[in-house]
Amino acid sequence: MDRPHWAPPGIDISVPSVSRIYDYYLGGSHNFEVDRQTARRAMEFMPGLPKIMQANRAFMRRAVRHAVAEGITQFLDIGSGIPTFGNVHEVAQAASDRARVVYVDHDPVAVAHSRAVLAGDERTDIVPADLRKPQDILNSPQVADLLDFDRPVALLLVAVLHFLEDGDDPYAHVAELRDALAPGSLLVLTHASYEGIPLPEEVASGTVQVYRDARNPLVMRSRDEVAGFFEGFELVAPGLVPMPRWRPDTPEGQEDAYAFSGFAGVGRKA
């Protein structure tokens, strides 16, 4: 197996990564053959996976613009993945010249590529850390340098919580991050669910098994379970809804049916 020149030393390119699989769905080039193979197997069950990821990114961009419109210029994006066109810092900085962004990811390729993309940008940085260890994130020098937790922050947990199993205690980790935020902060979240997928659950579950086989468990949660992550936040209109229905900027009839899979929401901390 040929090793790409951009692959950081020490990583096993025979093991798939959710960050790089996501990059493949979005048409990126920072993925390995094992990631592409896993993605293609998952798409045998759910061919609309790229549409879901595109809808996810489109929601993220709308939510970032909403945050800036609400006066928030600080962003903490956990599970940020590999930077592609229209990433958080690009959207935020286009909306405000005061925007500051800290990305967080535990995938070495995502971290290395982020550092390359962000070189010279003094208002954006990347933390190599895991959502399962919130204090590593909150106490990182990058966060200390760029974010002021005495003022509102937009916390982005976009397409990441469904990779934490119940045994990982994801609700406790979100609560720990919430407690560090100032009043007026926002939680921006998307999560996979069987609800809304235009397929029988027994078919869609094939994709879940592909991720599990690839050592990246994918946990599909119900709407009520996803809503539990917003404890301590007040959902802003239109609430917890399929991604294209959160403050859309295009007519709903133009969206692919797969785009309505899962849920998206934005909550404000009182």
Short mmCIF file of C-alpha atoms in Angstrom, two decimals:
data_model
loop_
_atom_site.label_atom_id
_atom_site.label_comp_id
_atom_site.label_asym_id
_atom_site.label_seq_id
_atom_site.Cartn_x
_atom_site.Cartn_y
_atom_site.Cartn_z
CA MET A 1 0.00 0.00 0.00
CA ASP A 2 1.55 3.30 -1.12
CA ARG A 3 1.83 5.93 1.60
CA PRO A 4 0.76 9.44 0.50
CA HIS A 5 3.40 12.11 1.07
CA TRP A 6 0.97 14.11 3.23
CA ALA A 7 0.25 11.24 5.64
CA PRO A 8 1.71 12.04 9.08
CA PRO A 9 4.36 9.55 10.21
CA GLY A 10 3.27 6.91 12.66
CA ILE A 11 -0.35 6.51 11.61
CA ASP A 12 -1.66 3.18 10.35
CA ILE A 13 -3.05 3.80 6.87
CA SER A 14 -4.66 0.35 6.88
CA VAL A 15 -7.20 1.44 9.54
CA PRO A 16 -10.18 3.58 8.42
CA SER A 17 -11.04 6.87 10.14
CA VAL A 18 -14.42 8.57 10.36
CA SER A 19 -12.77 11.94 9.62
CA ARG A 20 -11.26 10.65 6.40
CA ILE A 21 -14.42 8.75 5.41
CA TYR A 22 -16.33 12.01 5.87
CA ASP A 23 -13.73 13.76 3.72
CA TYR A 24 -14.33 11.18 0.99
CA TYR A 25 -18.10 11.71 1.09
CA LEU A 26 -17.53 15.44 0.62
CA GLY A 27 -15.25 14.88 -2.36
CA GLY A 28 -12.01 15.58 -0.51
CA SER A 29 -8.61 14.12 -1.29
CA HIS A 30 -7.20 13.50 2.20
CA ASN A 31 -8.34 9.92 2.59
CA PHE A 32 -6.78 6.51 2.09
CA GLU A 33 -7.96 3.53 0.08
CA VAL A 34 -9.18 1.83 3.25
CA ASP A 35 -11.38 4.87 3.97
CA ARG A 36 -12.78 4.82 0.46
CA GLN A 37 -13.49 1.10 0.64
CA THR A 38 -15.34 1.53 3.93
CA ALA A 39 -17.34 4.44 2.56
CA ARG A 40 -18.32 2.49 -0.55
CA ARG A 41 -19.44 -0.49 1.57
CA ALA A 42 -21.57 1.81 3.71
CA MET A 43 -23.10 3.34 0.58
CA GLU A 44 -24.19 -0.09 -0.61
CA PHE A 45 -26.82 0.14 2.13
CA MET A 46 -27.35 3.92 2.12
CA PRO A 47 -26.38 5.35 -1.28
CA GLY A 48 -27.41 8.81 -0.13
CA LEU A 49 -24.68 9.18 2.50
CA PRO A 50 -22.89 11.96 0.58
CA LYS A 51 -26.18 13.89 0.45
CA ILE A 52 -26.50 13.58 4.22
CA MET A 53 -22.99 14.93 4.70
CA GLN A 54 -23.62 17.81 2.32
CA ALA A 55 -26.80 18.72 4.21
CA ASN A 56 -24.82 18.52 7.43
CA ARG A 57 -22.23 20.98 6.14
CA ALA A 58 -24.88 23.32 4.79
CA PHE A 59 -26.60 23.39 8.19
CA MET A 60 -23.28 24.12 9.88
CA ARG A 61 -22.68 27.12 7.65
CA ARG A 62 -26.17 28.50 8.34
CA ALA A 63 -25.71 27.98 12.09
CA VAL A 64 -22.35 29.78 12.08
CA ARG A 65 -23.85 32.75 10.26
CA HIS A 66 -26.71 32.74 12.79
CA ALA A 67 -24.23 32.79 15.66
CA VAL A 68 -22.40 35.79 14.20
CA ALA A 69 -25.73 37.55 13.65
CA GLU A 70 -26.39 36.99 17.37
CA GLY A 71 -23.12 38.71 18.20
CA ILE A 72 -21.04 35.58 18.84
CA THR A 73 -17.57 35.65 17.32
CA GLN A 74 -15.94 32.75 19.20
CA PHE A 75 -16.24 29.18 17.94
CA LEU A 76 -15.13 25.85 19.40
CA ASP A 77 -15.60 23.11 16.81
CA ILE A 78 -15.07 19.63 18.30
CA GLY A 79 -14.78 16.75 15.87
CA SER A 80 -13.96 19.26 13.14
CA GLY A 81 -12.49 16.76 10.70
CA ILE A 82 -10.44 17.63 7.65
CA PRO A 83 -10.88 21.23 6.43
CA THR A 84 -12.77 21.58 3.18
CA PHE A 85 -14.21 24.57 1.34
CA GLY A 86 -16.67 26.53 3.47
CA ASN A 87 -15.32 25.37 6.82
CA VAL A 88 -16.23 27.12 10.08
CA HIS A 89 -13.39 29.66 10.11
CA GLU A 90 -14.05 30.69 6.50
CA VAL A 91 -17.76 31.23 7.13
CA ALA A 92 -17.23 32.96 10.47
CA GLN A 93 -14.44 35.24 9.26
CA ALA A 94 -16.44 36.19 6.17
CA ALA A 95 -19.24 37.29 8.50
CA SER A 96 -17.04 39.03 11.10
CA ASP A 97 -13.46 40.23 11.07
CA ARG A 98 -13.37 39.52 14.83
CA ALA A 99 -14.19 35.81 14.52
CA ARG A 100 -11.90 33.36 16.31
CA VAL A 101 -12.08 29.59 15.82
CA VAL A 102 -10.53 26.64 17.61
CA TYR A 103 -10.88 23.29 15.92
CA VAL A 104 -10.55 20.00 17.81
CA ASP A 105 -9.97 16.54 16.37
CA HIS A 106 -8.19 13.38 17.42
CA ASP A 107 -7.41 12.13 13.89
CA PRO A 108 -3.73 12.87 13.06
CA VAL A 109 -4.51 13.49 9.39
CA ALA A 110 -7.23 16.00 10.31
CA VAL A 111 -4.85 17.75 12.71
CA ALA A 112 -1.92 17.82 10.27
CA HIS A 113 -4.01 19.08 7.37
CA SER A 114 -5.71 21.67 9.56
CA ARG A 115 -2.33 23.01 10.64
CA ALA A 116 -1.28 23.30 7.02
CA VAL A 117 -4.48 25.08 6.01
CA LEU A 118 -4.43 27.41 9.01
CA ALA A 119 -0.75 28.37 8.82
CA GLY A 120 -0.47 32.13 9.21
CA ASP A 121 -4.05 32.56 10.45
CA GLU A 122 -3.64 34.06 13.91
CA ARG A 123 -7.36 33.84 14.67
CA THR A 124 -7.72 30.08 14.13
CA ASP A 125 -5.98 27.02 15.57
CA ILE A 126 -6.34 23.25 16.00
CA VAL A 127 -6.20 21.15 19.18
CA PRO A 128 -5.30 17.45 18.94
CA ALA A 129 -7.77 16.12 21.50
CA ASP A 130 -10.81 13.88 22.00
CA LEU A 131 -14.36 14.83 22.95
CA ARG A 132 -14.19 12.10 25.60
CA LYS A 133 -11.69 14.27 27.52
CA PRO A 134 -13.26 17.75 27.74
CA GLN A 135 -10.67 19.08 30.16
CA ASP A 136 -7.89 18.39 27.66
CA ILE A 137 -9.76 20.68 25.29
CA LEU A 138 -10.73 23.38 27.76
CA ASN A 139 -7.24 23.56 29.26
CA SER A 140 -5.38 23.54 25.96
CA PRO A 141 -3.09 26.50 25.17
CA GLN A 142 -4.90 27.03 21.86
CA VAL A 143 -8.21 27.59 23.65
CA ALA A 144 -6.55 29.82 26.24
CA ASP A 145 -4.97 31.95 23.52
CA LEU A 146 -8.01 32.41 21.31
CA LEU A 147 -11.22 32.02 23.32
CA ASP A 148 -12.57 34.01 26.27
CA PHE A 149 -15.01 31.85 28.22
CA ASP A 150 -16.29 34.89 30.09
CA ARG A 151 -18.04 35.78 26.83
CA PRO A 152 -20.43 33.65 24.73
CA VAL A 153 -18.94 30.89 22.60
CA ALA A 154 -20.58 28.80 19.89
CA LEU A 155 -19.81 25.15 20.68
CA LEU A 156 -20.09 22.99 17.58
CA LEU A 157 -20.68 19.25 17.97
CA VAL A 158 -21.55 18.53 14.36
CA ALA A 159 -21.73 14.89 13.28
CA VAL A 160 -19.55 13.73 16.17
CA LEU A 161 -21.74 12.60 19.08
CA HIS A 162 -23.08 9.62 17.14
CA PHE A 163 -19.57 8.17 17.28
CA LEU A 164 -19.71 8.04 21.08
CA GLU A 165 -21.37 4.98 22.53
CA ASP A 166 -23.53 5.18 25.65
CA GLY A 167 -20.66 3.64 27.59
CA ASP A 168 -18.55 6.69 26.68
CA ASP A 169 -21.00 8.83 28.73
CA PRO A 170 -21.54 11.42 25.96
CA TYR A 171 -24.20 13.35 27.89
CA ALA A 172 -21.77 13.94 30.75
CA HIS A 173 -19.09 15.22 28.35
CA VAL A 174 -21.51 17.65 26.73
CA ALA A 175 -22.65 18.82 30.18
CA GLU A 176 -19.02 19.41 31.22
CA LEU A 177 -18.46 21.56 28.15
CA ARG A 178 -21.78 23.36 28.70
CA ASP A 179 -20.82 24.26 32.27
CA ALA A 180 -17.67 25.97 30.99
CA LEU A 181 -19.67 28.25 28.68
CA ALA A 182 -20.89 31.73 29.50
CA PRO A 183 -24.61 32.56 29.38
CA GLY A 184 -25.70 33.36 25.85
CA SER A 185 -23.42 30.71 24.37
CA LEU A 186 -24.78 28.42 21.66
CA LEU A 187 -24.67 24.66 21.17
CA VAL A 188 -24.73 23.71 17.47
CA LEU A 189 -25.38 20.00 17.02
CA THR A 190 -26.25 17.37 14.45
CA HIS A 191 -26.78 13.68 15.09
CA ALA A 192 -27.53 10.58 13.05
CA SER A 193 -30.82 8.75 13.55
CA TYR A 194 -32.89 6.11 11.86
CA GLU A 195 -35.69 8.68 11.88
CA GLY A 196 -35.99 10.40 8.53
CA ILE A 197 -33.90 7.95 6.51
CA PRO A 198 -35.84 7.00 3.35
CA LEU A 199 -35.06 3.31 3.90
CA PRO A 200 -36.34 0.54 6.19
CA GLU A 201 -34.34 0.44 9.41
CA GLU A 202 -33.19 -3.10 8.70
CA VAL A 203 -31.54 -1.87 5.49
CA ALA A 204 -30.02 1.27 7.02
CA SER A 205 -28.63 -0.82 9.87
CA GLY A 206 -26.25 -2.35 7.34
CA THR A 207 -24.38 0.96 7.26
CA VAL A 208 -24.19 0.96 11.06
CA GLN A 209 -22.63 -2.50 10.93
CA VAL A 210 -20.04 -1.37 8.35
CA TYR A 211 -18.87 1.36 10.73
CA ARG A 212 -18.82 -1.07 13.63
CA ASP A 213 -16.77 -3.54 11.60
CA ALA A 214 -14.36 -0.69 10.86
CA ARG A 215 -13.93 -0.07 14.60
CA ASN A 216 -15.88 3.18 14.40
CA PRO A 217 -19.21 2.43 16.10
CA LEU A 218 -22.06 4.57 14.76
CA VAL A 219 -24.86 5.08 17.29
CA MET A 220 -28.25 6.01 15.89
CA ARG A 221 -30.28 7.87 18.52
CA SER A 222 -33.95 8.85 18.58
CA ARG A 223 -35.11 12.44 18.48
CA ASP A 224 -35.78 12.37 22.23
CA GLU A 225 -32.30 10.99 22.90
CA VAL A 226 -30.70 13.70 20.76
CA ALA A 227 -32.79 16.35 22.52
CA GLY A 228 -31.20 15.20 25.79
CA PHE A 229 -27.90 16.76 24.71
CA PHE A 230 -29.57 20.17 24.91
CA GLU A 231 -30.20 19.98 28.65
CA GLY A 232 -29.34 23.41 30.03
CA PHE A 233 -29.91 25.05 26.65
CA GLU A 234 -33.06 26.56 25.19
CA LEU A 235 -33.60 25.41 21.62
CA VAL A 236 -33.93 28.32 19.21
CA ALA A 237 -36.58 28.20 16.49
CA PRO A 238 -37.34 25.99 14.65
CA GLY A 239 -36.07 23.57 17.30
CA LEU A 240 -34.63 20.10 16.72
CA VAL A 241 -35.47 19.29 13.12
CA PRO A 242 -34.09 17.53 10.02
CA MET A 243 -31.09 19.48 8.74
CA PRO A 244 -32.69 21.12 5.67
CA ARG A 245 -35.54 22.45 7.86
CA TRP A 246 -33.29 24.49 10.13
CA ARG A 247 -33.63 28.03 8.75
CA PRO A 248 -33.27 26.95 5.10
CA ASP A 249 -32.01 29.31 2.44
CA THR A 250 -33.33 27.16 -0.43
CA PRO A 251 -36.80 25.72 -1.08
CA GLU A 252 -37.32 22.34 0.60
CA GLY A 253 -38.43 20.74 -2.66
CA GLN A 254 -34.89 21.05 -3.98
CA GLU A 255 -33.43 18.81 -1.27
CA ASP A 256 -32.61 15.13 -1.75
CA ALA A 257 -34.73 12.81 0.44
CA TYR A 258 -31.59 11.58 2.23
CA ALA A 259 -30.84 15.09 3.45
CA PHE A 260 -33.69 14.75 5.95
CA SER A 261 -31.97 11.91 7.80
CA GLY A 262 -31.12 12.65 11.43
CA PHE A 263 -31.50 15.89 13.38
CA ALA A 264 -29.99 19.33 13.76
CA GLY A 265 -30.52 22.03 16.32
CA VAL A 266 -29.10 25.12 17.99
CA GLY A 267 -29.56 25.82 21.68
CA ARG A 268 -28.80 28.93 23.74
CA LYS A 269 -27.47 28.72 27.28
CA ALA A 270 -29.54 30.82 29.66
#
